[in-house]
Amino acid sequence: MTFSEKVPDYLACRYGRRTGRFQDLVAYLGRALGGRPAQALGRRLRFGVSKDTFLRGAASGARTMGHEPRVIGIDDWAWRKGQRYGTLICDLERRAVIDLLPDCEPATVAAWLRQHPQIVIVARDRNGGYRQAISEALPYATQVADRWHLLQNASDAFLAAVRRAIPAIRRTVCDAELDSGILTSAERLQFEGFKRRQKTNVLIQRMGAEGVPIKRIVRVTGLSRGLVRRVLRGEREDVFRLRQSSLTPWFPQLEQYWQQGCRNGAELWRRLRADGFQGSLRVVGEWATRQRRAEAAIPQGTGKCPPSRKIARMMTSGRHHLSKADSTFVAQVENALPQLAQDRRLLDAFTSMVRSGEEDGLADWLDQAKASGLASFSRGLSADLDAVTAALREPWSNGQTEGQLNRLKLLKRQMYGAADIDLLLARLQHSA
């Protein structure tokens, strides 16, 4: 009979063909690189190990928690988008992935949470299934709604309100003349100046069409000869003043190309160069820009209406950040549809409240939103009021969990979606 002393596991495992230190290195490379990249590196390092062995070592090396988490984030991830989803659980205090669950069913999530009764805060999106699971397993835990999802849902609700109002916008704004009373003081000054110039231009052009000499037009109108000449050439039709440049003699050709549908500054410049123009691209580009702005500044009753998403973006942007045409359009919309303007103010108030963490005004905001275009969004917030209030009060959010989801997607795509949940968890928990 032969007796021998048992070898410690850190030196070699029972029936093992590699030392413990070498096996740890195989598992490390497998978790860090994956199968084929680890095999390629191992070949350079004189490791006679296959890609499957690297992956088996990586999957067997998933770490267990050495601590009990208190604050976690939870979110779903796609095994296959639109068909099958799993659940990722992240320790928000230590910024590390704790576990992956094979599905996102409330029963599965609740069973995992019951095994960790020390958890006191759970950050999540507005998924009703997760809310139900947390309420059943950890009724005393604080649920925190993700602030980014709150802002996204509020923006979606306002976009839906704009889409519902599109028919009214087309009828009352896009086919209507501009009312200068709805403009700001600065906009009104610019618009009134433009209207005065328009009246003068019409008078001069009518007299020119009747064959009245320029000298007589100058005496009748009291304007300078140069100004009358520019009006007759069509050089004062835009809202913004033109300056004399090398482009002045070429305005008739430009107008002709413009009427033919050429609206690109570079293409206009190339056509003028072919006609003998010696000036730079910059002056032609500036002229094209002024023409586009002049055409858009004053609505002509064409019935054209911007897309609903663009209207929502313009309304939620500051007027001082918009162009003259967009600012005028927003003023018309808000004047014609006061309810939509009120919805925009409610959206601004909610956004400010979330970003500044002011939970005191939430109840009043919900009361105001009940009779607005954001009523459906308001009802959703009321149904999840505790989590929404905690989102305004607590510093925790699901941003770290979303970052871990991005890592998971990257790893899954690197392995062509063929990795099982143990290998994914091992690679996610790996720290280089």
Short mmCIF file of C-alpha atoms in Angstrom, two decimals:
data_model
loop_
_atom_site.label_atom_id
_atom_site.label_comp_id
_atom_site.label_asym_id
_atom_site.label_seq_id
_atom_site.Cartn_x
_atom_site.Cartn_y
_atom_site.Cartn_z
CA MET A 1 0.00 0.00 0.00
CA THR A 2 1.30 3.42 -0.98
CA PHE A 3 0.73 6.50 1.14
CA SER A 4 1.23 10.07 -0.07
CA GLU A 5 0.59 13.57 1.22
CA LYS A 6 -2.25 15.42 -0.50
CA VAL A 7 -1.10 18.32 -2.73
CA PRO A 8 -2.74 21.70 -1.91
CA ASP A 9 -5.35 22.84 -4.44
CA TYR A 10 -3.48 26.04 -5.20
CA LEU A 11 -0.61 23.91 -6.51
CA ALA A 12 -2.63 21.38 -8.50
CA CYS A 13 -6.18 20.11 -8.45
CA ARG A 14 -7.10 16.41 -8.30
CA TYR A 15 -6.70 14.75 -11.72
CA GLY A 16 -5.50 18.07 -13.09
CA ARG A 17 -3.03 18.32 -15.96
CA ARG A 18 -1.86 21.85 -15.14
CA THR A 19 -0.56 23.51 -12.03
CA GLY A 20 -2.85 25.88 -10.15
CA ARG A 21 -0.82 28.92 -11.16
CA PHE A 22 -0.87 27.93 -14.83
CA GLN A 23 -4.63 27.25 -14.68
CA ASP A 24 -5.19 30.70 -13.15
CA LEU A 25 -3.26 32.22 -16.04
CA VAL A 26 -5.39 30.30 -18.56
CA ALA A 27 -8.59 31.50 -16.87
CA TYR A 28 -7.28 35.08 -16.76
CA LEU A 29 -6.47 35.17 -20.47
CA GLY A 30 -9.81 33.56 -21.32
CA ARG A 31 -11.75 36.16 -19.33
CA ALA A 32 -9.69 39.05 -20.69
CA LEU A 33 -9.54 38.11 -24.37
CA GLY A 34 -11.98 35.34 -25.15
CA GLY A 35 -11.27 32.07 -26.96
CA ARG A 36 -9.51 32.67 -30.27
CA PRO A 37 -7.60 35.84 -29.21
CA ALA A 38 -6.35 34.04 -26.09
CA GLN A 39 -5.31 31.05 -28.18
CA ALA A 40 -3.40 33.32 -30.58
CA LEU A 41 -1.59 35.01 -27.68
CA GLY A 42 -0.96 31.68 -25.96
CA ARG A 43 0.67 30.35 -29.13
CA ARG A 44 3.14 33.26 -28.99
CA LEU A 45 3.78 32.49 -25.31
CA ARG A 46 4.34 28.77 -26.01
CA PHE A 47 1.04 27.71 -24.39
CA GLY A 48 -0.32 24.52 -25.93
CA VAL A 49 -3.90 25.37 -24.97
CA SER A 50 -6.94 25.35 -27.26
CA LYS A 51 -9.56 28.07 -27.49
CA ASP A 52 -12.17 25.81 -25.87
CA THR A 53 -9.89 25.24 -22.88
CA PHE A 54 -9.44 29.00 -22.47
CA LEU A 55 -13.23 29.49 -22.52
CA ARG A 56 -13.83 26.64 -20.04
CA GLY A 57 -11.24 28.12 -17.72
CA ALA A 58 -12.81 31.57 -18.04
CA ALA A 59 -16.34 30.30 -17.32
CA SER A 60 -15.18 28.37 -14.24
CA GLY A 61 -13.49 31.48 -12.86
CA ALA A 62 -16.60 33.58 -12.13
CA ARG A 63 -16.12 35.28 -8.80
CA THR A 64 -18.53 35.04 -5.92
CA MET A 65 -19.47 38.13 -3.96
CA GLY A 66 -17.12 38.79 -1.08
CA HIS A 67 -19.57 41.30 0.37
CA GLU A 68 -23.28 41.86 0.62
CA PRO A 69 -24.52 44.67 -1.66
CA ARG A 70 -26.71 47.42 -0.23
CA VAL A 71 -27.39 49.59 -3.28
CA ILE A 72 -28.02 47.89 -6.60
CA GLY A 73 -29.13 48.82 -10.11
CA ILE A 74 -31.23 46.47 -12.19
CA ASP A 75 -32.01 46.51 -15.91
CA ASP A 76 -32.78 44.13 -18.76
CA TRP A 77 -30.52 43.13 -21.64
CA ALA A 78 -31.25 41.30 -24.89
CA TRP A 79 -30.16 37.75 -25.56
CA ARG A 80 -31.88 38.35 -28.89
CA LYS A 81 -33.52 41.71 -29.44
CA GLY A 82 -37.29 41.62 -29.45
CA GLN A 83 -37.45 37.94 -28.52
CA ARG A 84 -35.54 37.03 -25.37
CA TYR A 85 -34.23 39.19 -22.54
CA GLY A 86 -32.17 38.70 -19.40
CA THR A 87 -31.52 40.79 -16.29
CA LEU A 88 -28.28 42.45 -15.17
CA ILE A 89 -27.73 43.36 -11.52
CA CYS A 90 -25.04 45.90 -10.64
CA ASP A 91 -23.56 46.98 -7.31
CA LEU A 92 -23.76 50.77 -7.57
CA GLU A 93 -21.49 51.40 -4.59
CA ARG A 94 -18.63 49.25 -5.92
CA ARG A 95 -19.47 49.81 -9.60
CA ALA A 96 -19.32 46.10 -10.43
CA VAL A 97 -21.63 43.49 -11.94
CA ILE A 98 -23.06 41.13 -9.32
CA ASP A 99 -25.09 38.66 -11.33
CA LEU A 100 -26.85 37.90 -14.61
CA LEU A 101 -30.31 36.33 -14.62
CA PRO A 102 -31.50 34.27 -17.61
CA ASP A 103 -34.77 36.19 -18.01
CA CYS A 104 -36.56 39.28 -16.75
CA GLU A 105 -39.62 37.61 -15.27
CA PRO A 106 -40.79 39.13 -11.96
CA ALA A 107 -40.68 35.72 -10.25
CA THR A 108 -37.01 35.17 -11.20
CA VAL A 109 -36.00 38.66 -10.06
CA ALA A 110 -37.99 38.35 -6.81
CA ALA A 111 -36.35 34.99 -6.01
CA TRP A 112 -32.88 36.54 -6.39
CA LEU A 113 -33.80 39.55 -4.26
CA ARG A 114 -35.11 37.33 -1.43
CA GLN A 115 -31.64 35.80 -1.17
CA HIS A 116 -30.21 39.27 -0.44
CA PRO A 117 -32.42 40.84 2.23
CA GLN A 118 -29.72 43.40 3.16
CA ILE A 119 -30.44 45.47 0.01
CA VAL A 120 -31.94 48.85 0.93
CA ILE A 121 -31.96 50.79 -2.39
CA VAL A 122 -32.80 49.52 -5.88
CA ALA A 123 -32.36 51.80 -8.90
CA ARG A 124 -34.39 50.73 -11.94
CA ASP A 125 -36.08 52.03 -15.05
CA ARG A 126 -39.86 52.32 -15.18
CA ASN A 127 -40.36 48.64 -15.98
CA GLY A 128 -43.53 47.50 -14.22
CA GLY A 129 -42.26 43.94 -13.84
CA TYR A 130 -39.22 45.01 -11.83
CA ARG A 131 -41.38 47.26 -9.67
CA GLN A 132 -43.65 44.32 -8.86
CA ALA A 133 -40.74 41.99 -8.07
CA ILE A 134 -39.03 44.49 -5.76
CA SER A 135 -42.28 45.28 -3.95
CA GLU A 136 -42.91 41.57 -3.31
CA ALA A 137 -39.38 40.54 -2.29
CA LEU A 138 -38.10 43.70 -0.55
CA PRO A 139 -41.14 45.77 0.48
CA TYR A 140 -38.99 47.92 2.79
CA ALA A 141 -36.38 48.78 0.11
CA THR A 142 -36.38 52.20 -1.56
CA GLN A 143 -37.01 52.06 -5.30
CA VAL A 144 -35.38 54.82 -7.37
CA ALA A 145 -36.62 55.55 -10.89
CA ASP A 146 -33.89 56.29 -13.40
CA ARG A 147 -33.72 60.05 -14.06
CA TRP A 148 -32.63 59.68 -17.68
CA HIS A 149 -35.68 57.55 -18.44
CA LEU A 150 -37.91 60.10 -16.70
CA LEU A 151 -36.62 62.87 -18.97
CA GLN A 152 -36.91 60.65 -22.03
CA ASN A 153 -40.49 59.70 -21.18
CA ALA A 154 -41.40 63.37 -20.63
CA SER A 155 -39.93 64.30 -24.03
CA ASP A 156 -41.83 61.44 -25.69
CA ALA A 157 -45.06 62.63 -24.06
CA PHE A 158 -44.56 66.17 -25.39
CA LEU A 159 -43.73 64.80 -28.85
CA ALA A 160 -47.01 62.86 -28.77
CA ALA A 161 -48.84 66.09 -27.86
CA VAL A 162 -47.22 67.86 -30.83
CA ARG A 163 -48.22 65.03 -33.16
CA ARG A 164 -51.82 65.28 -32.01
CA ALA A 165 -51.73 69.03 -32.72
CA ILE A 166 -50.23 68.77 -36.22
CA PRO A 167 -53.59 69.22 -38.03
CA ALA A 168 -54.28 72.40 -36.05
CA ILE A 169 -50.75 73.65 -36.67
CA ARG A 170 -51.19 73.17 -40.41
CA ARG A 171 -54.52 75.01 -40.41
CA THR A 172 -53.70 77.92 -38.15
CA VAL A 173 -49.98 78.49 -38.65
CA CYS A 174 -48.60 77.14 -41.90
CA ASP A 175 -51.41 78.64 -44.01
CA ALA A 176 -51.64 81.93 -42.10
CA GLU A 177 -49.96 85.31 -42.38
CA LEU A 178 -47.58 86.42 -39.69
CA ASP A 179 -49.04 88.46 -36.82
CA SER A 180 -46.33 90.83 -35.61
CA GLY A 181 -48.03 91.16 -32.22
CA ILE A 182 -46.73 87.76 -31.11
CA LEU A 183 -43.08 88.60 -31.70
CA THR A 184 -40.56 89.76 -29.15
CA SER A 185 -39.49 93.40 -29.17
CA ALA A 186 -36.29 92.74 -31.10
CA GLU A 187 -38.07 90.49 -33.59
CA ARG A 188 -40.83 93.08 -34.04
CA LEU A 189 -38.32 95.81 -34.86
CA GLN A 190 -36.68 93.61 -37.49
CA PHE A 191 -40.00 92.59 -38.97
CA GLU A 192 -41.37 96.14 -39.14
CA GLY A 193 -38.20 97.30 -40.85
CA PHE A 194 -38.56 94.50 -43.34
CA LYS A 195 -42.20 95.46 -44.04
CA ARG A 196 -41.20 99.09 -44.66
CA ARG A 197 -38.53 97.96 -47.09
CA GLN A 198 -41.01 95.68 -48.78
CA LYS A 199 -43.47 98.54 -49.36
CA THR A 200 -40.70 100.73 -50.75
CA ASN A 201 -39.49 97.90 -52.98
CA VAL A 202 -43.00 97.32 -54.38
CA LEU A 203 -43.39 101.02 -55.20
CA ILE A 204 -40.00 101.26 -56.92
CA GLN A 205 -40.50 98.05 -58.89
CA ARG A 206 -43.96 99.13 -60.04
CA MET A 207 -42.61 102.47 -61.26
CA GLY A 208 -39.71 100.71 -62.98
CA ALA A 209 -42.11 98.30 -64.68
CA GLU A 210 -44.09 101.29 -65.99
CA GLY A 211 -40.95 102.68 -67.61
CA VAL A 212 -40.36 105.55 -65.19
CA PRO A 213 -36.71 106.70 -65.40
CA ILE A 214 -34.49 106.13 -62.38
CA LYS A 215 -33.90 109.88 -62.01
CA ARG A 216 -37.64 110.51 -61.63
CA ILE A 217 -38.02 107.59 -59.17
CA VAL A 218 -35.26 109.16 -57.07
CA ARG A 219 -37.12 112.51 -57.01
CA VAL A 220 -40.47 110.90 -56.13
CA THR A 221 -39.25 108.56 -53.40
CA GLY A 222 -36.40 110.67 -52.01
CA LEU A 223 -34.10 107.63 -52.05
CA SER A 224 -30.58 107.52 -53.38
CA ARG A 225 -29.83 106.50 -56.96
CA GLY A 226 -27.76 103.53 -55.79
CA LEU A 227 -30.59 102.24 -53.59
CA VAL A 228 -33.13 102.52 -56.40
CA ARG A 229 -30.79 100.65 -58.74
CA ARG A 230 -30.33 97.83 -56.18
CA VAL A 231 -34.10 97.49 -55.73
CA LEU A 232 -34.69 97.31 -59.46
CA ARG A 233 -32.01 94.61 -59.67
CA GLY A 234 -33.71 92.62 -56.91
CA GLU A 235 -30.89 93.10 -54.42
CA ARG A 236 -33.01 94.25 -51.45
CA GLU A 237 -35.50 91.40 -51.25
CA ASP A 238 -34.00 89.65 -48.23
CA VAL A 239 -34.66 90.44 -44.59
CA PHE A 240 -30.98 91.13 -43.91
CA ARG A 241 -29.10 93.98 -45.52
CA LEU A 242 -26.73 93.25 -48.39
CA ARG A 243 -23.31 94.79 -48.75
CA GLN A 244 -21.63 95.73 -51.98
CA SER A 245 -19.17 93.12 -53.20
CA SER A 246 -17.67 91.61 -56.30
CA LEU A 247 -20.91 89.66 -56.63
CA THR A 248 -23.10 92.69 -57.41
CA PRO A 249 -22.85 92.56 -61.23
CA TRP A 250 -23.73 88.87 -61.18
CA PHE A 251 -27.06 89.13 -59.37
CA PRO A 252 -29.17 88.55 -62.53
CA GLN A 253 -27.40 85.24 -63.22
CA LEU A 254 -27.68 84.24 -59.58
CA GLU A 255 -31.39 84.99 -59.54
CA GLN A 256 -31.85 82.94 -62.67
CA TYR A 257 -30.00 79.94 -61.23
CA TRP A 258 -31.90 80.33 -57.96
CA GLN A 259 -35.27 80.29 -59.70
CA GLN A 260 -34.18 77.17 -61.59
CA GLY A 261 -33.82 75.37 -58.25
CA CYS A 262 -30.07 75.56 -57.58
CA ARG A 263 -29.82 76.38 -53.86
CA ASN A 264 -26.31 75.15 -53.04
CA GLY A 265 -23.69 77.87 -52.60
CA ALA A 266 -20.81 75.80 -53.97
CA GLU A 267 -22.76 74.81 -57.08
CA LEU A 268 -23.81 78.43 -57.68
CA TRP A 269 -20.17 79.47 -57.39
CA ARG A 270 -19.08 76.82 -59.91
CA ARG A 271 -21.70 77.98 -62.39
CA LEU A 272 -20.64 81.62 -62.00
CA ARG A 273 -16.99 80.65 -62.44
CA ALA A 274 -17.94 79.02 -65.73
CA ASP A 275 -19.57 82.34 -66.73
CA GLY A 276 -16.40 84.29 -65.90
CA PHE A 277 -16.88 85.24 -62.23
CA GLN A 278 -13.54 85.83 -60.49
CA GLY A 279 -14.75 86.17 -56.88
CA SER A 280 -14.45 83.73 -54.01
CA LEU A 281 -16.75 80.95 -52.86
CA ARG A 282 -17.40 82.79 -49.58
CA VAL A 283 -19.36 85.69 -51.08
CA VAL A 284 -21.55 83.33 -53.12
CA GLY A 285 -22.17 81.15 -50.07
CA GLU A 286 -23.16 84.19 -47.99
CA TRP A 287 -25.59 85.30 -50.70
CA ALA A 288 -27.21 81.84 -50.84
CA THR A 289 -27.51 81.77 -47.05
CA ARG A 290 -29.20 85.18 -46.99
CA GLN A 291 -31.61 84.08 -49.71
CA ARG A 292 -32.61 80.95 -47.81
CA ARG A 293 -33.12 82.87 -44.58
CA ALA A 294 -35.15 85.56 -46.36
CA GLU A 295 -37.45 82.98 -47.95
CA ALA A 296 -38.01 81.21 -44.63
CA ALA A 297 -38.36 84.32 -42.46
CA ILE A 298 -41.82 85.34 -43.71
CA PRO A 299 -44.36 82.56 -44.30
CA GLN A 300 -45.99 82.75 -47.72
CA GLY A 301 -49.02 80.58 -47.01
CA THR A 302 -47.63 77.56 -48.86
CA GLY A 303 -49.09 75.11 -46.35
CA LYS A 304 -45.73 73.42 -45.73
CA CYS A 305 -45.33 72.26 -42.15
CA PRO A 306 -42.14 70.97 -40.48
CA PRO A 307 -42.16 67.41 -39.08
CA SER A 308 -43.57 66.97 -35.59
CA ARG A 309 -40.18 66.00 -34.15
CA LYS A 310 -38.60 69.19 -35.50
CA ILE A 311 -41.45 71.29 -34.10
CA ALA A 312 -41.00 69.67 -30.68
CA ARG A 313 -37.26 70.34 -30.79
CA MET A 314 -37.76 73.99 -31.76
CA MET A 315 -40.33 74.54 -29.02
CA THR A 316 -38.11 73.02 -26.32
CA SER A 317 -35.07 75.04 -27.41
CA GLY A 318 -34.54 78.60 -26.22
CA ARG A 319 -35.80 81.24 -28.64
CA HIS A 320 -32.37 82.88 -28.55
CA HIS A 321 -30.85 79.61 -29.85
CA LEU A 322 -33.11 79.49 -32.92
CA SER A 323 -32.81 81.14 -36.28
CA LYS A 324 -35.07 84.02 -37.22
CA ALA A 325 -37.42 81.76 -39.19
CA ASP A 326 -37.65 79.08 -36.48
CA SER A 327 -38.19 81.65 -33.73
CA THR A 328 -41.01 83.24 -35.72
CA PHE A 329 -42.61 79.85 -36.36
CA VAL A 330 -42.51 78.93 -32.65
CA ALA A 331 -44.10 82.26 -31.76
CA GLN A 332 -46.92 81.56 -34.21
CA VAL A 333 -47.50 78.04 -32.88
CA GLU A 334 -47.62 79.14 -29.25
CA ASN A 335 -49.96 82.02 -30.07
CA ALA A 336 -52.34 79.84 -32.11
CA LEU A 337 -52.25 76.83 -29.74
CA PRO A 338 -52.05 78.04 -26.11
CA GLN A 339 -52.59 74.48 -24.81
CA LEU A 340 -49.48 73.26 -26.62
CA ALA A 341 -47.56 76.24 -25.22
CA GLN A 342 -48.74 75.23 -21.73
CA ASP A 343 -47.55 71.66 -22.37
CA ARG A 344 -44.13 73.02 -23.30
CA ARG A 345 -43.97 75.06 -20.09
CA LEU A 346 -44.91 71.96 -18.08
CA LEU A 347 -42.14 70.00 -19.81
CA ASP A 348 -39.62 72.73 -19.00
CA ALA A 349 -40.75 72.77 -15.37
CA PHE A 350 -40.44 68.97 -15.05
CA THR A 351 -37.01 68.95 -16.68
CA SER A 352 -35.79 71.66 -14.32
CA MET A 353 -37.24 69.81 -11.34
CA VAL A 354 -35.46 66.55 -12.23
CA ARG A 355 -32.12 68.20 -12.93
CA SER A 356 -32.15 70.25 -9.73
CA GLY A 357 -33.67 67.52 -7.52
CA GLU A 358 -36.61 69.62 -6.29
CA GLU A 359 -39.16 67.11 -5.03
CA ASP A 360 -41.33 69.70 -3.25
CA GLY A 361 -42.94 70.92 -6.48
CA LEU A 362 -43.81 67.46 -7.85
CA ALA A 363 -47.32 67.30 -6.37
CA ASP A 364 -48.31 70.69 -7.80
CA TRP A 365 -46.83 69.74 -11.16
CA LEU A 366 -48.87 66.53 -11.27
CA ASP A 367 -52.07 68.49 -10.52
CA GLN A 368 -51.37 70.92 -13.37
CA ALA A 369 -50.46 68.15 -15.81
CA LYS A 370 -53.70 66.21 -15.28
CA ALA A 371 -55.61 68.51 -17.66
CA SER A 372 -52.80 68.96 -20.21
CA GLY A 373 -51.39 67.08 -23.16
CA LEU A 374 -49.02 65.34 -20.71
CA ALA A 375 -51.91 63.76 -18.77
CA SER A 376 -50.95 60.18 -19.68
CA PHE A 377 -47.35 60.77 -18.56
CA SER A 378 -48.66 62.35 -15.36
CA ARG A 379 -50.80 59.29 -14.59
CA GLY A 380 -47.77 57.06 -15.07
CA LEU A 381 -45.77 59.15 -12.61
CA SER A 382 -48.59 59.04 -10.07
CA ALA A 383 -48.70 55.24 -10.28
CA ASP A 384 -44.96 55.12 -9.51
CA LEU A 385 -44.85 58.17 -7.26
CA ASP A 386 -42.56 56.79 -4.54
CA ALA A 387 -39.84 55.82 -7.03
CA VAL A 388 -40.12 59.14 -8.86
CA THR A 389 -39.88 61.09 -5.60
CA ALA A 390 -36.85 59.02 -4.59
CA ALA A 391 -35.24 59.84 -7.95
CA LEU A 392 -35.47 63.55 -7.09
CA ARG A 393 -34.16 62.98 -3.57
CA GLU A 394 -31.55 60.22 -3.80
CA PRO A 395 -28.14 60.54 -5.51
CA TRP A 396 -28.42 57.04 -7.03
CA SER A 397 -29.44 56.40 -10.62
CA ASN A 398 -29.12 53.66 -13.20
CA GLY A 399 -26.33 55.27 -15.22
CA GLN A 400 -23.71 52.79 -13.98
CA THR A 401 -26.00 49.89 -14.87
CA GLU A 402 -26.44 51.25 -18.40
CA GLY A 403 -22.65 51.41 -18.74
CA GLN A 404 -22.32 47.78 -17.69
CA LEU A 405 -24.99 46.88 -20.26
CA ASN A 406 -22.85 48.48 -22.95
CA ARG A 407 -19.91 46.32 -21.85
CA LEU A 408 -22.10 43.23 -21.97
CA LYS A 409 -23.26 44.01 -25.52
CA LEU A 410 -19.68 44.52 -26.64
CA LEU A 411 -18.53 41.21 -25.16
CA LYS A 412 -21.53 39.34 -26.55
CA ARG A 413 -20.87 40.67 -30.05
CA GLN A 414 -17.18 39.82 -29.80
CA MET A 415 -18.19 36.21 -29.10
CA TYR A 416 -20.83 36.30 -31.88
CA GLY A 417 -23.62 35.72 -29.35
CA ALA A 418 -22.46 32.16 -28.68
CA ALA A 419 -21.46 32.62 -25.04
CA ASP A 420 -23.64 31.21 -22.27
CA ILE A 421 -24.54 33.16 -19.17
CA ASP A 422 -21.66 31.80 -17.04
CA LEU A 423 -19.01 32.92 -19.54
CA LEU A 424 -20.65 36.34 -19.96
CA LEU A 425 -20.76 36.85 -16.20
CA ALA A 426 -17.13 35.77 -15.82
CA ARG A 427 -15.94 38.22 -18.47
CA LEU A 428 -18.07 41.03 -17.06
CA GLN A 429 -16.68 40.50 -13.59
CA HIS A 430 -13.12 40.33 -14.88
CA SER A 431 -10.95 43.30 -13.96
CA ALA A 432 -7.90 43.84 -16.13
#
